[in-house]
Tab-separated table of C-alpha atoms and ligand atoms in Angstrom:
chain	number	residue	atom	x	y	z
A	1	MET	CA	-82.479	112.866	-24.554
A	2	GLY	CA	-82.471	109.078	-24.740
A	3	ILE	CA	-84.253	107.139	-22.010
A	4	LEU	CA	-82.303	104.463	-20.142
A	5	ASN	CA	-84.531	102.700	-17.637
A	6	VAL	CA	-82.790	100.626	-15.018
A	7	THR	CA	-85.949	99.562	-13.219
A	8	PRO	CA	-86.764	95.840	-13.172
A	9	ASP	CA	-90.458	96.612	-13.629
A	10	SER	CA	-90.306	99.212	-16.371
A	11	PHE	CA	-92.697	97.788	-18.891
A	12	SER	CA	-91.459	99.658	-21.930
A	13	ASP	CA	-88.080	97.991	-21.977
A	14	GLY	CA	-88.721	95.120	-19.637
A	15	GLY	CA	-85.936	95.666	-17.138
A	16	LEU	CA	-83.410	94.382	-19.652
A	17	PHE	CA	-80.791	96.979	-18.859
A	18	ILE	CA	-79.931	96.556	-15.222
A	19	ALA	CA	-76.500	94.970	-15.697
A	20	PRO	CA	-74.056	97.854	-16.223
A	21	ASP	CA	-72.567	96.342	-19.406
A	22	LEU	CA	-76.009	95.910	-20.931
A	23	ALA	CA	-77.000	99.431	-19.914
A	24	LEU	CA	-73.787	100.728	-21.435
A	25	GLY	CA	-74.540	98.973	-24.715
A	26	ARG	CA	-77.981	100.508	-24.827
A	27	ALA	CA	-76.551	103.954	-24.019
A	28	GLN	CA	-73.906	103.532	-26.747
A	29	ALA	CA	-76.615	102.596	-29.253
A	30	MET	CA	-78.617	105.709	-28.382
A	31	VAL	CA	-75.505	107.902	-28.724
A	32	ASP	CA	-74.815	106.312	-32.136
A	33	GLU	CA	-78.389	107.187	-33.089
A	34	GLY	CA	-77.815	110.822	-32.153
A	35	ALA	CA	-78.780	111.197	-28.493
A	36	ASP	CA	-77.241	114.331	-26.903
A	37	ILE	CA	-78.029	113.284	-23.308
A	38	ILE	CA	-78.749	109.909	-21.673
A	39	ASP	CA	-81.391	109.973	-18.922
A	40	VAL	CA	-80.723	107.231	-16.362
A	41	GLY	CA	-83.671	106.363	-14.131
A	42	GLY	CA	-83.963	103.753	-11.391
A	43	GLU	CA	-87.218	104.824	-9.793
A	44	SER	CA	-90.265	103.647	-11.700
A	45	THR	CA	-92.525	106.646	-12.222
A	46	ARG	CA	-95.281	104.809	-14.035
A	47	PRO	CA	-98.770	105.524	-12.770
A	48	GLY	CA	-99.433	103.220	-9.837
A	49	ALA	CA	-95.775	102.321	-9.292
A	50	ALA	CA	-94.505	101.671	-5.789
A	51	ALA	CA	-91.880	103.906	-4.191
A	52	VAL	CA	-88.243	102.789	-4.218
A	53	SER	CA	-85.805	103.122	-1.314
A	54	VAL	CA	-82.719	105.324	-1.593
A	55	GLN	CA	-80.418	102.306	-1.360
A	56	GLU	CA	-82.260	100.379	-4.040
A	57	GLU	CA	-82.197	103.365	-6.367
A	58	LEU	CA	-78.459	103.861	-5.759
A	59	ASP	CA	-77.734	100.169	-6.369
A	60	ARG	CA	-79.536	100.333	-9.692
A	61	ILE	CA	-78.189	103.554	-11.135
A	62	ILE	CA	-74.697	104.309	-9.737
A	63	PRO	CA	-72.891	101.382	-11.452
A	64	VAL	CA	-74.638	102.323	-14.698
A	65	ILE	CA	-73.700	106.013	-14.431
A	66	GLU	CA	-70.101	105.065	-13.634
A	67	ALA	CA	-69.929	102.723	-16.617
A	68	ILE	CA	-71.378	105.281	-19.078
A	69	SER	CA	-69.249	108.070	-17.673
A	70	ALA	CA	-66.063	106.014	-18.042
A	71	ALA	CA	-66.784	104.790	-21.563
A	72	LEU	CA	-68.803	107.446	-23.400
A	73	ASN	CA	-68.462	111.160	-24.001
A	74	VAL	CA	-72.114	111.993	-23.443
A	75	PRO	CA	-73.799	114.113	-20.791
A	76	ILE	CA	-75.648	111.936	-18.296
A	77	SER	CA	-78.940	112.957	-16.715
A	78	VAL	CA	-80.246	111.316	-13.562
A	79	ASP	CA	-84.002	110.873	-13.246
A	80	THR	CA	-84.551	111.181	-9.499
A	81	SER	CA	-86.323	113.239	-6.855
A	82	LYS	CA	-84.089	112.223	-3.955
A	83	PRO	CA	-81.307	114.577	-2.792
A	84	GLU	CA	-79.031	111.691	-1.693
A	85	VAL	CA	-79.365	110.085	-5.116
A	86	MET	CA	-78.716	113.432	-6.847
A	87	ARG	CA	-75.436	113.825	-4.929
A	88	ALA	CA	-74.206	110.290	-5.547
A	89	ALA	CA	-75.176	110.442	-9.224
A	90	VAL	CA	-73.274	113.686	-9.804
A	91	SER	CA	-70.229	112.218	-7.992
A	92	ALA	CA	-70.470	109.195	-10.312
A	93	GLY	CA	-70.494	111.381	-13.426
A	94	ALA	CA	-74.020	112.714	-14.005
A	95	GLY	CA	-74.200	116.357	-15.051
A	96	PHE	CA	-77.949	116.949	-15.194
A	97	ILE	CA	-80.868	116.348	-12.816
A	98	ASN	CA	-84.298	115.382	-14.172
A	99	ASP	CA	-86.772	115.715	-11.309
A	100	ILE	CA	-90.402	114.758	-11.949
A	101	ASN	CA	-91.180	116.231	-8.524
A	102	GLY	CA	-89.901	119.700	-9.477
A	103	LEU	CA	-87.449	119.896	-6.520
A	104	ARG	CA	-90.323	119.779	-4.008
A	105	THR	CA	-88.676	117.002	-1.968
A	106	ASP	CA	-87.110	118.230	1.272
A	107	GLN	CA	-83.538	119.497	0.665
A	108	ALA	CA	-83.783	119.031	-3.124
A	109	LEU	CA	-83.584	122.767	-3.936
A	110	GLU	CA	-80.529	123.258	-1.711
A	111	THR	CA	-78.857	120.137	-3.105
A	112	VAL	CA	-79.190	121.183	-6.742
A	113	ALA	CA	-78.036	124.724	-5.936
A	114	GLN	CA	-74.938	123.283	-4.264
A	115	LEU	CA	-74.227	120.756	-7.027
A	116	GLY	CA	-74.338	123.542	-9.624
A	117	VAL	CA	-75.753	121.356	-12.413
A	118	PRO	CA	-78.643	122.024	-14.821
A	119	VAL	CA	-82.032	120.722	-13.737
A	120	CYS	CA	-85.374	119.936	-15.328
A	121	LEU	CA	-88.335	120.925	-13.159
A	122	MET	CA	-91.448	118.961	-14.117
A	123	HIS	CA	-95.085	119.456	-13.189
A	124	MET	CA	-96.979	116.606	-11.558
A	125	GLN	CA	-100.385	116.704	-9.868
A	126	GLY	CA	-100.507	114.243	-6.960
A	127	GLN	CA	-98.091	111.374	-6.413
A	128	PRO	CA	-97.171	108.578	-8.865
A	129	HIS	CA	-99.142	105.900	-6.985
A	130	SER	CA	-102.443	107.774	-7.288
A	131	MET	CA	-102.008	110.635	-9.749
A	132	GLN	CA	-104.148	109.138	-12.529
A	133	GLN	CA	-107.132	108.382	-10.267
A	134	ALA	CA	-108.891	111.742	-10.579
A	135	PRO	CA	-106.805	114.463	-12.235
A	136	ARG	CA	-108.637	117.779	-11.879
A	137	TYR	CA	-107.973	121.320	-13.115
A	138	ASP	CA	-110.081	124.393	-13.826
A	139	ASP	CA	-107.571	125.455	-16.502
A	140	VAL	CA	-104.757	122.970	-16.933
A	141	VAL	CA	-102.504	125.230	-19.028
A	142	GLU	CA	-102.843	128.133	-16.601
A	143	GLU	CA	-102.337	125.947	-13.506
A	144	VAL	CA	-99.297	124.145	-14.897
A	145	TYR	CA	-97.894	127.502	-16.024
A	146	MET	CA	-98.269	129.003	-12.542
A	147	PHE	CA	-96.737	125.897	-10.938
A	148	LEU	CA	-93.687	126.025	-13.222
A	149	ALA	CA	-93.275	129.770	-12.662
A	150	LYS	CA	-93.312	129.196	-8.890
A	151	ARG	CA	-90.846	126.280	-8.982
A	152	GLN	CA	-88.549	128.254	-11.289
A	153	GLN	CA	-88.627	131.141	-8.806
A	154	ALA	CA	-88.076	128.834	-5.824
A	155	ALA	CA	-85.026	127.333	-7.525
A	156	ILE	CA	-83.567	130.760	-8.321
A	157	THR	CA	-84.190	131.908	-4.742
A	158	ALA	CA	-82.386	128.784	-3.463
A	159	GLY	CA	-79.350	129.706	-5.575
A	160	VAL	CA	-79.833	127.652	-8.760
A	161	ASP	CA	-78.374	129.478	-11.781
A	162	PRO	CA	-81.419	130.711	-13.787
A	163	GLY	CA	-79.644	129.541	-16.940
A	164	HIS	CA	-79.563	126.008	-15.527
A	165	ILE	CA	-83.347	125.656	-15.312
A	166	ILE	CA	-85.403	123.662	-17.852
A	167	LEU	CA	-89.180	123.359	-17.488
A	168	ASP	CA	-91.529	120.484	-18.391
A	169	PRO	CA	-95.364	120.336	-18.186
A	170	GLY	CA	-95.205	116.631	-17.299
A	171	PHE	CA	-97.380	114.822	-19.840
A	172	GLY	CA	-99.304	111.992	-18.180
A	173	PHE	CA	-98.422	113.001	-14.632
A	174	GLY	CA	-101.797	113.634	-13.013
A	175	LYS	CA	-103.477	114.460	-16.343
A	176	SER	CA	-106.463	113.023	-18.192
A	177	LEU	CA	-106.356	112.442	-21.936
A	178	ASP	CA	-108.073	115.786	-22.433
A	179	HIS	CA	-105.670	117.593	-20.076
A	180	ASN	CA	-102.770	116.234	-22.131
A	181	ARG	CA	-104.435	117.506	-25.306
A	182	GLN	CA	-104.963	120.964	-23.842
A	183	LEU	CA	-101.316	121.078	-22.737
A	184	LEU	CA	-100.132	120.084	-26.216
A	185	ARG	CA	-102.211	122.861	-27.753
A	186	GLY	CA	-101.025	125.342	-25.125
A	187	LEU	CA	-97.305	124.520	-25.194
A	188	SER	CA	-96.230	127.798	-26.787
A	189	ARG	CA	-97.593	129.651	-23.742
A	190	PHE	CA	-94.788	128.147	-21.622
A	191	THR	CA	-92.075	129.848	-23.704
A	192	ALA	CA	-92.981	133.052	-21.820
A	193	LEU	CA	-91.258	131.554	-18.758
A	194	GLY	CA	-87.934	132.236	-20.486
A	195	ALA	CA	-86.495	128.756	-19.882
A	196	PRO	CA	-85.842	125.946	-22.362
A	197	LEU	CA	-88.793	123.552	-22.489
A	198	MET	CA	-88.593	119.773	-22.308
A	199	VAL	CA	-91.322	117.179	-22.899
A	200	GLY	CA	-91.658	113.442	-22.529
A	201	LEU	CA	-94.271	112.003	-24.883
A	202	SER	CA	-92.550	108.810	-26.017
A	203	ARG	CA	-94.798	105.702	-25.850
A	204	LYS	CA	-97.106	107.342	-23.275
A	205	SER	CA	-100.611	106.151	-22.632
A	206	MET	CA	-102.276	109.111	-24.351
A	207	ILE	CA	-100.978	107.644	-27.628
A	208	GLY	CA	-102.151	104.203	-26.546
A	209	LYS	CA	-105.631	105.523	-25.773
A	210	VAL	CA	-106.095	107.479	-28.996
A	211	LEU	CA	-104.671	104.764	-31.268
A	212	ASP	CA	-105.775	101.790	-29.162
A	213	ALA	CA	-102.146	100.663	-29.283
A	214	GLU	CA	-99.932	98.737	-26.887
A	215	VAL	CA	-96.700	100.306	-25.701
A	216	ASP	CA	-94.600	98.786	-28.510
A	217	GLN	CA	-96.958	100.181	-31.175
A	218	ARG	CA	-96.869	103.856	-30.224
A	219	LEU	CA	-93.855	105.145	-32.150
A	220	TYR	CA	-95.569	106.890	-35.068
A	221	GLY	CA	-98.179	108.464	-32.821
A	222	GLY	CA	-95.435	109.807	-30.582
A	223	LEU	CA	-93.529	111.217	-33.535
A	224	ALA	CA	-96.585	113.209	-34.579
A	225	LEU	CA	-96.714	114.757	-31.116
A	226	LEU	CA	-92.980	115.543	-31.252
A	227	VAL	CA	-93.533	117.599	-34.395
A	228	MET	CA	-96.215	119.586	-32.595
A	229	ALA	CA	-93.981	120.058	-29.559
A	230	VAL	CA	-91.056	121.351	-31.611
A	231	GLN	CA	-93.284	123.685	-33.607
A	232	ASN	CA	-94.543	125.138	-30.335
A	233	GLY	CA	-91.165	125.965	-28.828
A	234	VAL	CA	-89.948	122.768	-27.137
A	235	SER	CA	-86.198	122.186	-27.382
A	236	LEU	CA	-85.550	119.048	-25.323
A	237	LEU	CA	-87.267	115.748	-26.113
A	238	ARG	CA	-87.120	112.742	-23.807
A	239	VAL	CA	-87.515	109.701	-26.082
A	240	HIS	CA	-87.016	105.950	-26.314
A	241	ASP	CA	-86.557	105.881	-30.105
A	242	VAL	CA	-83.655	108.187	-30.787
A	243	LYS	CA	-83.052	107.555	-34.489
A	244	ALA	CA	-86.685	107.958	-35.489
A	245	SER	CA	-87.076	111.079	-33.342
A	246	ARG	CA	-83.858	112.620	-34.721
A	247	ASP	CA	-84.942	112.067	-38.329
A	248	VAL	CA	-88.369	113.595	-37.723
A	249	ILE	CA	-86.951	116.653	-35.980
A	250	ARG	CA	-84.241	117.160	-38.598
A	251	MET	CA	-86.881	117.224	-41.320
A	252	VAL	CA	-89.067	119.683	-39.392
A	253	GLU	CA	-86.053	121.934	-38.824
A	254	TRP	CA	-85.045	121.694	-42.471
A	255	ALA	CA	-88.527	122.608	-43.634
A	256	SER	CA	-88.881	125.484	-41.162
A	257	ALA	CA	-85.471	127.057	-41.756
B	1	LIG	C1	-94.660	103.995	-21.825
B	1	LIG	C2	-93.392	104.464	-21.673
B	1	LIG	C3	-95.649	104.508	-21.040
B	1	LIG	C4	-93.107	105.426	-20.746
B	1	LIG	C5	-95.365	105.441	-20.079
B	1	LIG	C6	-94.111	105.913	-19.934
B	1	LIG	C7	-91.124	112.224	-18.034
B	1	LIG	C8	-89.963	112.182	-17.268
B	1	LIG	C9	-90.941	110.255	-17.205
B	1	LIG	C10	-91.483	113.442	-18.671
B	1	LIG	C11	-89.479	114.373	-17.729
B	1	LIG	C12	-92.800	107.598	-18.758
B	1	LIG	C13	-88.811	110.467	-15.880
B	1	LIG	C14	-92.835	108.274	-17.443
B	1	LIG	N1	-91.729	110.999	-17.992
B	1	LIG	N2	-89.129	113.233	-17.109
B	1	LIG	N3	-89.868	110.935	-16.745
B	1	LIG	N4	-90.618	114.485	-18.481
B	1	LIG	N5	-88.703	115.454	-17.589
B	1	LIG	N6	-93.873	106.824	-18.935
B	1	LIG	O1	-92.510	113.580	-19.328
B	1	LIG	O2	-91.899	107.731	-19.542
B	1	LIG	S1	-91.243	108.613	-16.766
């Protein structure tokens, strides 16, 4: 899954892709590099980021989703927690919901059940504006596991097709460096939930902290973590650098076959 940020403040690609034609070019490049899904996000979910209004999020992402949908034959994911945005995005051509809030927003469960599209349910402790202030767990793997099991069950109860549910432990979302490490080591445990697993590790601050590297110098560190993720049962990878990630995963698959 290639990341397409359409937030003016997203520091990893500098808000360069807001104009629909520029966003389309970036999406095309990621498809050429082997992306199977393009994840379009208009709500900055960086630690400390401010909330975005529904209208602002719609203005950012709908023209981009329409442009990609008209020009490219690639599934489009929408990175949002808001039911209104989910509906508009699916009408505009998105076929996948990526919700960092795990469908905990009011009406989100019902909306996704009605839309009938696949959904990624992610774990997050706290809210984006404050989640990195004091992350706290007794057993992070066990607590994230129980959270995902409960959200998976809530989605099924609301009428979401069980085969449409993907689960994600949410690296960096209300987690210390050590929590992220424990989750990486414990990833295989989540396969017992019976759903495909997704992770987002690309350019995240855990890599920056370990390597003392700025955001544009985190590629190789992230690739190392991707290898670990794949070896522990993860099948969907949310990444900025599609070509590099593809090559690494193809080699791991070749060697493991
Ligand atoms: C540099 C670049 C530093 C990016 C931080 C970041 C995930 C996600 C995000 C994830 C799923 C991010 C929308 C945070 N992370 N969705 N979204 N899983 N499913 N930060 O891990 O990329 S945004």
